[in-house]
Amino acid sequence: MGMAPVAHVLFNKFMKFNPKNPKWLNRDRFVLSNGHGCMLQYALLHLFGYDLTIDDLKAFRTVDSKTPGHPEAHDTPGIEVTTGPLGQGISNAVGLAMAQAHTAAVFNKPGFELVDNYTYSFLGDGCLMEGVSGEASSLAGHLQLGNLIAIYDDNHISIDGDTNCAFTEDVVKRYEAFGWEVLVVDDGDNDLDSIEAAIKKAKESKDKPTLIKLRTTIGFGSLQQGTHGVHGSPLKADDIKQLKEKFGFNPEQSFAVPQEVYDLYGKHSSEGAAAEEEWNQLFAKYAEKYPEEHADLKRRLSGELPEGWEKSLPVYTPADPAVASRKLSETVLSKVQAAIPELFGGSADLTGSNLTRWKQAVDFQPKATGLGDYSGRYVRYGVREHGMGAIMNGLAAYGTILPYGGTFLNFVSYSAGSVRLSALSQVRVLWIATHDSIGLGEDGPTHQPIETLAHFRALPNCMVWRPADGNETSAAYYVALTSKHTPSIMAFSRQNLPQLEGSTIERASKGGYVLHEVEGADITLVSTGSEVCICVDAAKYLQEKHGLKARIVSMPCFEVFDAQPKEYKLSVFPDGIPSLSVEVMSTMGWERYTHEQFGLNRFGASGAYKDVYKKFEFTPEGISKRAVATVDFWKDVPNIRSPINRAFQQLI
Amino acid sequence: MGMAPVAHVLFNKFMKFNPKNPKWLNRDRFVLSNGHGCMLQYALLHLFGYDLTIDDLKAFRTVDSKTPGHPEAHDTPGIEVTTGPLGQGISNAVGLAMAQAHTAAVFNKPGFELVDNYTYSFLGDGCLMEGVSGEASSLAGHLQLGNLIAIYDDNHISIDGDTNCAFTEDVVKRYEAFGWEVLVVDDGDNDLDSIEAAIKKAKESKDKPTLIKLRTTIGFGSLQQGTHGVHGSPLKADDIKQLKEKFGFNPEQSFAVPQEVYDLYGKHSSEGAAAEEEWNQLFAKYAEKYPEEHADLKRRLSGELPEGWEKSLPVYTPADPAVASRKLSETVLSKVQAAIPELFGGSADLTGSNLTRWKQAVDFQPKATGLGDYSGRYVRYGVREHGMGAIMNGLAAYGTILPYGGTFLNFVSYSAGSVRLSALSQVRVLWIATHDSIGLGEDGPTHQPIETLAHFRALPNCMVWRPADGNETSAAYYVALTSKHTPSIMAFSRQNLPQLEGSTIERASKGGYVLHEVEGADITLVSTGSEVCICVDAAKYLQEKHGLKARIVSMPCFEVFDAQPKEYKLSVFPDGIPSLSVEVMSTMGWERYTHEQFGLNRFGASGAYKDVYKKFEFTPEGISKRAVATVDFWKDVPNIRSPINRAFQQLI
């Protein structure tokens, strides 16, 4: 209720949108970063004529409604990004603004301002307290995103009461320090003129994002206005009654919208439709003059990759040299970037380690810095993993960009909140997560992931890849890039890995496959990434020293494997053969596939990578020792059942 | 090398410490937030006479050395907190400073300034870019922590090159906005006098933390000084040679320290010993005058809880009413807080939801705010989960405090980076994680955890509890509070849970136990938290409708159960009986214990909690359906082996 006045002004006087086509490219974007206030947004969408009825509003916060307790992009027409977890929305808005700047730089031509939309975001104290918003806002200031306008609901109330109890910093000064233009409106409850003037001024700020600090009263009009009593609890009946009377509504009616309100707001709907129509005509002319760009933009908006792009994926044979998979990832990026112009990424200040930048890449930077321009496709995110994750969600939501971001696998966890929202909101975002195990060596336990793969494997709608060689790296990119509604985390090694006999892009694209089959196998060894080649050596060792025959399965991606038909899965993990998994991190989750697990359910160690592997016995000998124990333990069991052979597999 | 001059000044002129007793309570704390520069700290520790030899320095970044690639508190004497992951150290320092302020307020008496130490922290651009440091710094300013002095290594270089590429904000202004005193030293390479003057001035700032911005040259003295070439790579031989010559060392010698350097630094060692001796005498006098406070402080420093504290834990019978486990947690807190005065906690702006504040609690606030004082034990963290996690690590490291923090379970993930460091650095930190499943209802999928338990169960040295009733809640607190070297995450429900027949504190303290045994069981149902009581109903339903007998196992904590003897574990999950787990989130990890799993490997839904449970069939009927399928599927298998019956269980 406190933000209703500014919402009224913004949506009626400034926002450009067509309720009948919520996906029109050049619409202004609106992000409700304080997502718990979503009833305001749902009401606006309804009033402006989006496909959201009064009944939808009545179904607020009920199962399978279009109006969940926090806005979800894939549930409700007109919601740009999924918000609620604080700090995310404003950071998504930075991504949306970057996407606009880049798209404009690439596609606008003289006389064809195809994209010139603004991104508006409402945010509250909670969003400002979260570190992720600070990361994204600092970068937004650096990037001089004049197309970004954030409106801060300064109501002095959070759940714990007055913000004086925990949040007394000078927000205006902080945002000025970030390089933002900051405007203040003292009476956000009543002074609509000042609100309008502030937004107008903000739009004129071309090389700085703007924060408008709006002093408001939470629950404005309620008997409890200005207290945290109205933050999370519904108003009482008598309060609602007096409130309706105060604002001139019939106090006896619920969910009743006077026709004059519909008329006032409905006008905008036809204006929006006309604006899009005008734009469509411009776009048609653009098609004539710039057919290639037109086709490219249309294709991007469809989410489909250019035909034949996959031919640029590198293919390897065992004769090719051993290479670190982070380097293999660099090779893929360098090859496919030309075919996929919407690939747009960077690193959280680890470019030289993540190998995320192809040689001729131009940095995405304001021209004034002399370091690049907005047509550049490489982002210097700074040491801001969480901000990067949230920004990528915004970039993906814009519709013309396929974002990727690099950091060490261990530090993807800093961005757990954003990765979760990538998965929930079904956006295609790629994480290039290098230094993926104790194999990173000297940096030690603070940097060596143990729980990270289990964490993200447990996250729904998120693919976790850990390729063992070049072909598997190509497979990971292939599946990640063609999965339009799923984020991917690709884990790559720091150390060199040989090109394996038996790996192909096609086979690896099934998530798991038999790398090495053998008649009358005594055991199945299953592994991922840098441990697959050690398993290959262990199999030889087992044959030579113990006369045991080992099959080898490579499992670069659980999620993709789980989606295969049961017969295929049983052919990879057949009944009758005991199995042992080998991965230098938490064993959690491997019990789904194997009888026994060899992993690292403790923290790692700092040292040369070979010494660290040796310390924890991830060697052919160490693996063989456990394989022998496995074979012994299971030899008297008559009908060994494969763990994946189950009554039901509850994967969704 | 760029920070060597300020380190020299700080350690020689200001720092109060006794190398022979790195644990002396009133020592000044030093935190190297930019932990990758730890060779500087190791060298200092060696020169000042800590138990760190030249051979230890030579063993830098090798397996099992005392000098790992990033500083680890439990590996190296004199290291206060484990750093390296950027942004954590400075946030730990805020916790250390809060702990000092609180300890002083509680224990200092007229004439007995027992604790008056300062906390110093070095930090770099990377730390400043990370959101977690912003969260903690904003709170530090609010809390007016005059005992905190941060020294910012402003070297303009990060891994990606010049900070101009991503980090152009005005740091001075931002920290002023946070309410800090900010001082600037222009020539941190040479101007030792200005450095000294700045630290002196910072110590005089009594109601504001201080940031000293020090302009330095990275790799000062090297031929590559001032470039990112010296950030992560060792210097070349000829560079090292000229560097040694430049600073007056013998270029032919390595790891050689001139005696005069040892003498200069060694002097401080005896001074430090004398300072502690003086303090010990003061403390002895304190013992006479304030015997209770003396005994309390000594006990706290030992890490042991007061004798008999556990008698305050509430005990329940099935006749007691159904209560939400977050409310049960509140009852425990309210009861034990009087017995355990070092309990010191708060919430990330969800006090009324997490129920983390006992009635008579006083807020930890600067007196000037009128909202509390430093003797208060309740912290208003604001919406800053990551900052809270990092601050708790600092609080725990100080030695006199047992910290806890509340948020929704889903948002513990925002603090994943800090929780990981709690586990790695073996500190006792308690997370009160309420609203622990889809059972939170209306807030919907953005707030409903799915992957969270699996994530933290996969983290080494971290206990994850999900109690099913009052006795299990008491058990969770009992084990968490008495585990001196392990953090705990306790997941509590929003919805009411009945007090179960068969639960006791003692049984639940084993992590998993048979809640309900039955002769000739057809199936074992295993569950946690709010689903245990539904399994109890499902067992009745199975008996009535299908004539099937179900045993019920409650598993409030995997980690504690895993540590039990194998015979006990097999008595809980015996061979010969098929088993089914039931938990309304990711099934990942359950395969370790059960043949079949019923969970939620997808996102939840917004709606009334009963409707949401019904939608996903977490009802007696839904569970029974899967139990029947399980019994059918396994009925022809002759010798069903329990999944926990293995060749080896690789749990560390």
Coordinates of N, CA and C in Angstrom, one line a residue, chain A residues 61-64 68-70 72 82 85-86 88 129-131 135 138 142 158-160 164-170 173-174 176-178 349-351 365 380 383-385 410-411 414 420 424 442-443 445-451 454-455 457-460 586-588 591-592 595-597 599 601-603 606-607 615 633-634 637 641 645-648 650-651, chain B residues 61-64 68-70 72 82 85-86 88 129-131 135 138 142 158-160 164-170 173-174 176-178 349-351 365 380 383-385 410-411 414 420 424 442-443 445-451 454-455 457-460 586-588 591-592 595-597 599 601-603 606-607 615 633-634 637 641 645-648 650-651:
Chain A
R61 N -2.1 -16.8 -3.2 CA -1.4 -17.7 -2.2 C -2.2 -19.0 -2.0
T62 N -2.8 -19.5 -3.1 CA -3.4 -20.9 -3.0 C -2.8 -21.8 -4.1
V63 N -2.9 -23.1 -3.8 CA -2.2 -24.0 -4.7 C -2.6 -23.9 -6.1
D64 N -1.7 -23.9 -7.0 CA -1.9 -23.9 -8.5 C -2.5 -22.6 -9.0
P68 N 1.0 -16.8 -6.8 CA 1.7 -17.3 -5.6 C 2.1 -16.2 -4.7
G69 N 2.6 -16.7 -3.5 CA 3.0 -15.8 -2.4 C 4.1 -14.8 -2.8
H70 N 4.9 -15.2 -3.8 CA 6.0 -14.3 -4.3 C 5.9 -14.4 -5.8
E72 N 6.4 -15.2 -9.5 CA 7.2 -16.2 -10.3 C 7.0 -16.0 -11.7
T82 N 11.6 -13.9 -11.2 CA 11.0 -14.4 -9.9 C 11.8 -13.8 -8.7
P85 N 13.2 -13.8 -2.5 CA 14.5 -13.8 -1.7 C 15.1 -12.4 -1.9
L86 N 15.3 -11.8 -0.8 CA 15.7 -10.3 -0.9 C 17.0 -10.1 -1.5
Q88 N 17.7 -10.1 -4.6 CA 17.8 -10.7 -6.0 C 17.2 -9.8 -7.1
M129 N 19.9 -4.2 2.5 CA 20.8 -4.8 3.5 C 21.5 -6.0 3.0
E130 N 20.9 -6.8 2.0 CA 21.5 -8.0 1.5 C 22.8 -7.6 0.7
G131 N 23.9 -8.3 0.9 CA 25.1 -8.0 0.2 C 25.0 -8.1 -1.3
E135 N 26.7 -5.8 -4.3 CA 27.6 -6.2 -5.4 C 27.1 -5.7 -6.8
S138 N 27.1 -1.8 -7.1 CA 28.5 -1.3 -7.4 C 28.9 -1.5 -8.8
H142 N 29.6 1.3 -11.9 CA 30.8 1.2 -12.8 C 30.4 1.2 -14.2
S158 N 11.1 -2.9 9.0 CA 11.4 -4.3 8.5 C 10.7 -5.2 9.5
I159 N 10.9 -6.5 9.3 CA 10.1 -7.4 10.1 C 10.4 -7.3 11.6
D160 N 11.7 -7.0 11.9 CA 12.0 -6.9 13.4 C 11.5 -5.5 14.0
N164 N 15.8 1.4 12.6 CA 16.8 1.9 13.5 C 17.5 0.8 14.3
C165 N 16.9 -0.4 14.4 CA 17.5 -1.4 15.3 C 18.6 -2.1 14.6
A166 N 18.8 -1.9 13.2 CA 19.9 -2.6 12.5 C 20.4 -1.9 11.3
F167 N 19.7 -0.9 10.8 CA 20.0 -0.4 9.5 C 20.0 1.1 9.6
T168 N 21.1 1.7 10.0 CA 21.2 3.1 10.2 C 22.2 3.8 9.2
E169 N 22.7 3.0 8.3 CA 23.6 3.6 7.3 C 23.0 4.7 6.5
D170 N 23.8 5.4 5.8 CA 23.3 6.5 4.9 C 23.2 6.0 3.5
K173 N 24.2 8.3 0.5 CA 25.6 8.4 0.3 C 26.3 7.1 -0.2
R174 N 25.8 6.0 0.2 CA 26.3 4.8 -0.3 C 26.1 4.6 -1.8
E176 N 25.6 7.0 -3.9 CA 26.4 8.0 -4.6 C 27.8 7.5 -4.7
A177 N 28.3 6.8 -3.6 CA 29.6 6.2 -3.6 C 29.7 5.1 -4.7
F178 N 28.6 4.4 -5.0 CA 28.6 3.4 -6.1 C 28.6 4.1 -7.4
D349 N 36.3 -12.0 -11.5 CA 37.7 -11.7 -11.3 C 38.7 -12.9 -11.3
L350 N 38.4 -13.9 -12.1 CA 39.3 -15.1 -12.2 C 39.5 -15.4 -13.7
T351 N 39.5 -14.4 -14.6 CA 39.5 -14.7 -16.0 C 40.7 -15.6 -16.4
Q365 N 31.9 -2.6 -21.5 CA 32.3 -1.5 -20.6 C 31.7 -0.2 -21.2
R380 N 33.6 -8.0 -16.9 CA 34.5 -8.0 -15.8 C 33.6 -7.9 -14.5
V383 N 35.0 -9.4 -8.0 CA 34.9 -10.5 -7.1 C 33.5 -10.5 -6.5
R384 N 32.5 -10.8 -7.3 CA 31.1 -10.6 -6.9 C 30.3 -11.8 -7.5
E385 N 30.5 -13.0 -6.9 CA 29.9 -14.2 -7.4 C 28.4 -14.1 -7.3
N410 N 34.1 -24.0 -5.9 CA 33.8 -23.8 -4.5 C 33.0 -22.5 -4.3
F411 N 33.2 -21.5 -5.1 CA 32.6 -20.2 -4.9 C 31.3 -20.0 -5.6
Y414 N 28.8 -19.2 -3.0 CA 28.5 -17.8 -2.6 C 27.2 -17.4 -3.3
R420 N 19.7 -21.0 -7.3 CA 18.4 -21.6 -7.0 C 17.3 -20.9 -7.8
L424 N 14.6 -22.3 -10.4 CA 13.1 -22.1 -10.2 C 12.5 -21.4 -11.4
E442 N 47.5 -26.5 -4.2 CA 48.1 -25.7 -3.2 C 47.1 -24.7 -2.5
D443 N 46.1 -24.2 -3.1 CA 45.2 -23.3 -2.4 C 44.5 -23.9 -1.2
P445 N 42.2 -26.4 1.5 CA 40.8 -26.7 1.9 C 39.8 -25.6 1.8
T446 N 40.3 -24.3 2.0 CA 39.4 -23.2 1.9 C 38.8 -23.1 0.5
H447 N 39.5 -23.6 -0.5 CA 39.1 -23.5 -1.9 C 38.7 -24.8 -2.6
Q448 N 38.8 -25.9 -1.8 CA 38.6 -27.2 -2.4 C 37.1 -27.6 -2.1
P449 N 36.3 -27.7 -3.2 CA 34.9 -28.1 -2.9 C 34.8 -29.6 -2.5
I450 N 33.9 -29.8 -1.5 CA 33.6 -31.2 -1.1 C 32.1 -31.4 -1.2
E451 N 31.3 -30.5 -0.8 CA 29.8 -30.6 -0.7 C 29.2 -30.0 -2.0
A454 N 27.1 -32.2 -4.6 CA 25.9 -32.8 -4.0 C 24.9 -31.7 -3.8
H455 N 25.3 -30.6 -3.4 CA 24.4 -29.4 -3.2 C 23.6 -29.1 -4.5
R457 N 23.5 -30.9 -7.3 CA 22.7 -32.1 -7.8 C 21.4 -32.3 -7.1
A458 N 21.3 -31.8 -5.9 CA 20.0 -31.9 -5.1 C 19.0 -30.8 -5.5
L459 N 19.5 -29.8 -6.2 CA 18.7 -28.7 -6.6 C 17.8 -29.1 -7.9
P460 N 16.5 -29.0 -7.8 CA 15.7 -29.4 -9.0 C 16.0 -28.5 -10.2
S586 N 32.3 -35.3 -1.5 CA 31.2 -36.0 -0.8 C 30.6 -37.1 -1.5
T587 N 30.5 -38.3 -0.8 CA 29.8 -39.4 -1.5 C 28.3 -39.3 -1.6
M588 N 27.8 -38.2 -0.9 CA 26.3 -38.1 -0.9 C 25.7 -38.1 -2.3
E591 N 24.9 -43.2 -3.6 CA 24.2 -44.4 -3.2 C 23.1 -44.7 -4.1
R592 N 22.6 -43.7 -4.9 CA 21.5 -43.9 -5.8 C 21.9 -44.9 -6.9
H595 N 26.7 -49.7 -5.1 CA 26.6 -50.3 -3.8 C 27.6 -49.8 -2.8
E596 N 28.8 -49.3 -3.3 CA 29.8 -48.8 -2.4 C 30.3 -47.5 -3.0
Q597 N 30.9 -46.7 -2.1 CA 31.3 -45.3 -2.5 C 32.7 -45.1 -2.0
G599 N 35.0 -41.7 -1.7 CA 34.9 -40.3 -1.9 C 35.7 -39.6 -0.8
N601 N 34.6 -37.5 2.4 CA 33.7 -36.9 3.3 C 34.4 -36.1 4.5
R602 N 35.4 -35.4 4.1 CA 36.2 -34.6 5.0 C 36.8 -33.4 4.1
F603 N 37.4 -32.5 4.8 CA 38.0 -31.4 4.0 C 39.4 -31.9 3.4
S606 N 46.2 -28.7 1.5 CA 47.0 -27.8 0.7 C 48.3 -28.5 0.3
G607 N 48.6 -28.6 -1.0 CA 49.8 -29.2 -1.4 C 49.7 -29.5 -2.9
K615 N 47.7 -38.6 -0.8 CA 47.3 -38.6 0.7 C 46.0 -39.2 0.9
F633 N 33.0 -58.4 -0.4 CA 31.8 -58.3 0.4 C 30.6 -58.7 -0.3
W634 N 30.5 -58.6 -1.6 CA 29.3 -58.9 -2.3 C 29.3 -60.3 -3.0
V637 N 26.5 -62.8 -2.1 CA 25.1 -62.4 -2.4 C 24.6 -63.0 -3.7
R641 N 21.1 -56.9 -6.6 CA 20.3 -56.0 -7.3 C 21.0 -54.6 -7.5
N645 N 17.7 -50.2 -9.6 CA 16.6 -51.0 -9.9 C 15.6 -50.9 -8.7
R646 N 14.6 -50.1 -8.8 CA 13.7 -49.8 -7.7 C 12.3 -49.9 -8.0
A647 N 11.5 -49.9 -6.9 CA 10.0 -49.9 -7.1 C 9.6 -48.7 -7.8
F648 N 10.1 -47.5 -7.5 CA 9.7 -46.3 -8.2 C 10.9 -45.4 -8.0
Q650 N 11.6 -41.6 -7.8 CA 10.9 -40.4 -7.7 C 11.8 -39.2 -8.0
L651 N 11.9 -39.0 -9.3 CA 12.8 -38.0 -9.8 C 12.2 -36.6 -10.0
Chain B
R61 N 52.5 -24.4 1.6 CA 51.7 -25.1 0.6 C 52.1 -26.5 0.3
T62 N 52.5 -27.2 1.3 CA 52.7 -28.7 1.0 C 51.9 -29.5 2.0
V63 N 51.6 -30.7 1.7 CA 50.7 -31.5 2.4 C 51.1 -31.7 3.9
D64 N 50.2 -31.5 4.8 CA 50.4 -31.7 6.2 C 51.3 -30.7 6.9
P68 N 49.5 -23.9 5.3 CA 48.7 -24.2 4.1 C 48.6 -22.9 3.2
G69 N 48.0 -23.1 2.0 CA 47.9 -22.0 1.1 C 47.0 -20.8 1.5
H70 N 46.2 -21.1 2.4 CA 45.4 -20.0 3.1 C 45.4 -20.3 4.6
E72 N 44.7 -21.3 8.2 CA 43.6 -22.1 8.9 C 43.8 -22.1 10.4
T82 N 40.0 -18.8 10.0 CA 40.4 -19.3 8.7 C 39.9 -18.4 7.6
P85 N 38.6 -17.4 1.4 CA 37.4 -17.0 0.7 C 37.1 -15.5 1.0
L86 N 37.1 -14.7 -0.1 CA 37.1 -13.3 0.2 C 35.9 -12.7 0.8
Q88 N 35.2 -12.9 4.0 CA 34.9 -13.6 5.2 C 35.7 -12.9 6.4
M129 N 34.7 -6.0 -2.6 CA 33.7 -6.2 -3.6 C 32.7 -7.3 -3.2
E130 N 33.1 -8.2 -2.3 CA 32.1 -9.2 -1.8 C 31.0 -8.6 -1.0
G131 N 29.8 -9.0 -1.3 CA 28.7 -8.5 -0.5 C 28.7 -8.8 1.0
E135 N 27.6 -6.3 4.2 CA 26.6 -6.6 5.2 C 27.2 -6.4 6.6
S138 N 28.2 -2.7 7.4 CA 27.1 -1.8 7.7 C 26.6 -2.1 9.1
H142 N 26.6 0.5 12.4 CA 25.5 0.7 13.3 C 25.8 0.4 14.7
S158 N 43.6 -6.4 -9.0 CA 43.0 -7.7 -8.7 C 43.4 -8.7 -9.8
I159 N 42.9 -9.9 -9.7 CA 43.4 -11.0 -10.6 C 43.2 -10.6 -12.1
D160 N 42.1 -9.9 -12.3 CA 41.8 -9.6 -13.7 C 42.6 -8.4 -14.2
N164 N 40.3 -0.8 -12.1 CA 39.5 0.1 -13.0 C 38.5 -0.7 -13.9
C165 N 38.8 -1.9 -14.1 CA 38.0 -2.7 -15.0 C 36.6 -3.1 -14.4
A166 N 36.5 -3.0 -13.0 CA 35.3 -3.5 -12.4 C 35.0 -2.8 -11.1
F167 N 35.9 -2.1 -10.5 CA 35.7 -1.6 -9.2 C 36.1 -0.2 -9.1
T168 N 35.2 0.7 -9.4 CA 35.5 2.1 -9.5 C 34.7 2.9 -8.5
E169 N 34.0 2.3 -7.6 CA 33.3 3.0 -6.6 C 34.2 3.8 -5.6
D170 N 33.6 4.6 -4.9 CA 34.3 5.5 -3.9 C 34.3 4.8 -2.5
K173 N 33.9 6.9 0.7 CA 32.5 7.5 0.9 C 31.6 6.3 1.3
R174 N 31.7 5.2 0.8 CA 30.9 4.1 1.1 C 31.0 3.7 2.6
E176 N 32.2 5.7 4.9 CA 31.6 6.8 5.7 C 30.0 6.6 5.8
A177 N 29.5 6.2 4.7 CA 28.0 6.0 4.7 C 27.6 4.9 5.7
F178 N 28.5 3.9 5.8 CA 28.3 2.9 6.8 C 28.4 3.3 8.2
D349 N 16.6 -10.5 10.8 CA 15.3 -9.8 10.7 C 14.1 -10.7 10.6
L350 N 14.2 -11.8 11.3 CA 13.0 -12.7 11.3 C 12.7 -13.1 12.8
T351 N 12.9 -12.2 13.7 CA 12.8 -12.6 15.1 C 11.4 -13.2 15.4
Q365 N 23.2 -3.5 21.7 CA 23.2 -2.3 20.9 C 24.1 -1.3 21.6
R380 N 20.3 -7.8 16.6 CA 19.4 -7.5 15.5 C 20.3 -7.5 14.2
V383 N 18.6 -7.9 7.6 CA 18.5 -8.9 6.6 C 19.8 -9.2 6.0
R384 N 20.7 -9.9 6.7 CA 22.1 -10.1 6.4 C 22.5 -11.5 6.8
E385 N 22.0 -12.5 6.1 CA 22.3 -13.9 6.5 C 23.8 -14.2 6.3
N410 N 15.7 -22.0 4.1 CA 16.1 -21.7 2.7 C 17.1 -20.7 2.6
F411 N 17.2 -19.7 3.6 CA 18.1 -18.6 3.4 C 19.4 -18.9 4.2
Y414 N 22.1 -18.5 1.6 CA 22.8 -17.3 1.4 C 24.1 -17.2 2.1
R420 N 30.3 -23.1 5.6 CA 31.5 -23.9 5.2 C 32.7 -23.7 6.1
L424 N 34.9 -26.0 8.5 CA 36.3 -26.2 8.3 C 37.1 -25.7 9.5
E442 N 2.2 -20.7 2.4 CA 1.8 -19.6 1.4 C 3.0 -18.9 0.8
D443 N 4.1 -18.8 1.5 CA 5.2 -18.0 0.9 C 5.7 -18.6 -0.4
P445 N 7.3 -21.4 -3.4 CA 8.6 -22.1 -3.8 C 9.9 -21.2 -3.6
T446 N 9.7 -19.9 -3.7 CA 10.9 -19.1 -3.5 C 11.5 -19.2 -2.1
H447 N 10.6 -19.7 -1.1 CA 11.0 -19.8 0.3 C 11.1 -21.2 0.8
Q448 N 10.7 -22.2 -0.1 CA 10.6 -23.5 0.4 C 11.8 -24.3 0.1
P449 N 12.6 -24.8 1.1 CA 13.8 -25.5 0.8 C 13.6 -26.8 0.2
I450 N 14.4 -27.2 -0.8 CA 14.3 -28.5 -1.4 C 15.7 -29.2 -1.3
E451 N 16.7 -28.4 -1.7 CA 18.1 -29.0 -1.7 C 18.9 -28.7 -0.4
A454 N 20.2 -31.6 2.0 CA 21.2 -32.4 1.3 C 22.5 -31.6 1.2
H455 N 22.4 -30.4 0.9 CA 23.6 -29.5 0.8 C 24.4 -29.6 2.1
R457 N 24.1 -31.6 4.7 CA 24.4 -33.0 5.1 C 25.7 -33.4 4.4
A458 N 25.9 -32.9 3.2 CA 27.1 -33.3 2.4 C 28.4 -32.5 2.9
L459 N 28.2 -31.5 3.7 CA 29.3 -30.7 4.2 C 30.0 -31.4 5.4
P460 N 31.3 -31.6 5.3 CA 31.9 -32.3 6.4 C 31.8 -31.5 7.7
S586 N 14.5 -32.9 -1.3 CA 15.3 -33.8 -2.2 C 15.6 -35.1 -1.5
T587 N 15.5 -36.2 -2.3 CA 15.7 -37.5 -1.8 C 17.2 -37.8 -1.7
M588 N 18.0 -36.9 -2.2 CA 19.5 -37.1 -2.3 C 20.1 -37.4 -0.9
E591 N 19.4 -42.6 -0.1 CA 19.8 -43.9 -0.6 C 20.8 -44.6 0.3
R592 N 21.5 -43.8 1.1 CA 22.5 -44.4 2.0 C 21.8 -45.4 3.0
H595 N 16.0 -48.5 0.8 CA 15.9 -49.1 -0.5 C 15.1 -48.1 -1.5
E596 N 14.1 -47.5 -0.9 CA 13.3 -46.6 -1.8 C 13.1 -45.3 -1.1
Q597 N 12.8 -44.3 -1.9 CA 12.7 -42.9 -1.3 C 11.5 -42.2 -1.8
G599 N 10.2 -38.4 -1.8 CA 10.6 -37.0 -1.4 C 10.1 -36.0 -2.5
N601 N 11.7 -34.0 -5.5 CA 12.8 -33.6 -6.3 C 12.3 -32.6 -7.3
R602 N 11.5 -31.6 -6.9 CA 11.0 -30.5 -7.7 C 10.7 -29.4 -6.7
F603 N 10.4 -28.2 -7.3 CA 10.1 -27.1 -6.4 C 8.6 -27.3 -5.8
S606 N 2.8 -22.6 -3.6 CA 2.3 -21.6 -2.6 C 0.9 -22.0 -2.3
G607 N 0.6 -22.1 -1.0 CA -0.8 -22.4 -0.6 C -0.8 -22.8 0.8
K615 N -1.2 -31.9 -2.2 CA -0.9 -31.9 -3.6 C 0.3 -32.8 -3.9
F633 N 7.7 -54.8 -4.6 CA 8.9 -54.9 -5.4 C 9.9 -55.8 -4.8
W634 N 10.0 -55.8 -3.5 CA 11.1 -56.5 -2.8 C 10.7 -57.8 -2.3
V637 N 12.8 -60.9 -3.4 CA 14.2 -60.9 -3.1 C 14.5 -61.7 -1.9
R641 N 19.4 -57.1 1.6 CA 20.5 -56.5 2.4 C 20.2 -55.0 2.6
N645 N 24.5 -51.8 5.1 CA 25.4 -52.9 5.3 C 26.3 -53.0 4.1
R646 N 27.5 -52.5 4.3 CA 28.5 -52.3 3.2 C 29.8 -52.8 3.5
A647 N 30.6 -52.9 2.4 CA 32.0 -53.3 2.6 C 32.8 -52.3 3.4
F648 N 32.5 -51.1 3.2 CA 33.2 -50.0 4.0 C 32.3 -48.8 4.0
Q650 N 32.6 -45.0 4.1 CA 33.7 -44.0 4.0 C 33.1 -42.7 4.5
L651 N 33.1 -42.5 5.8 CA 32.4 -41.4 6.4 C 33.3 -40.2 6.8

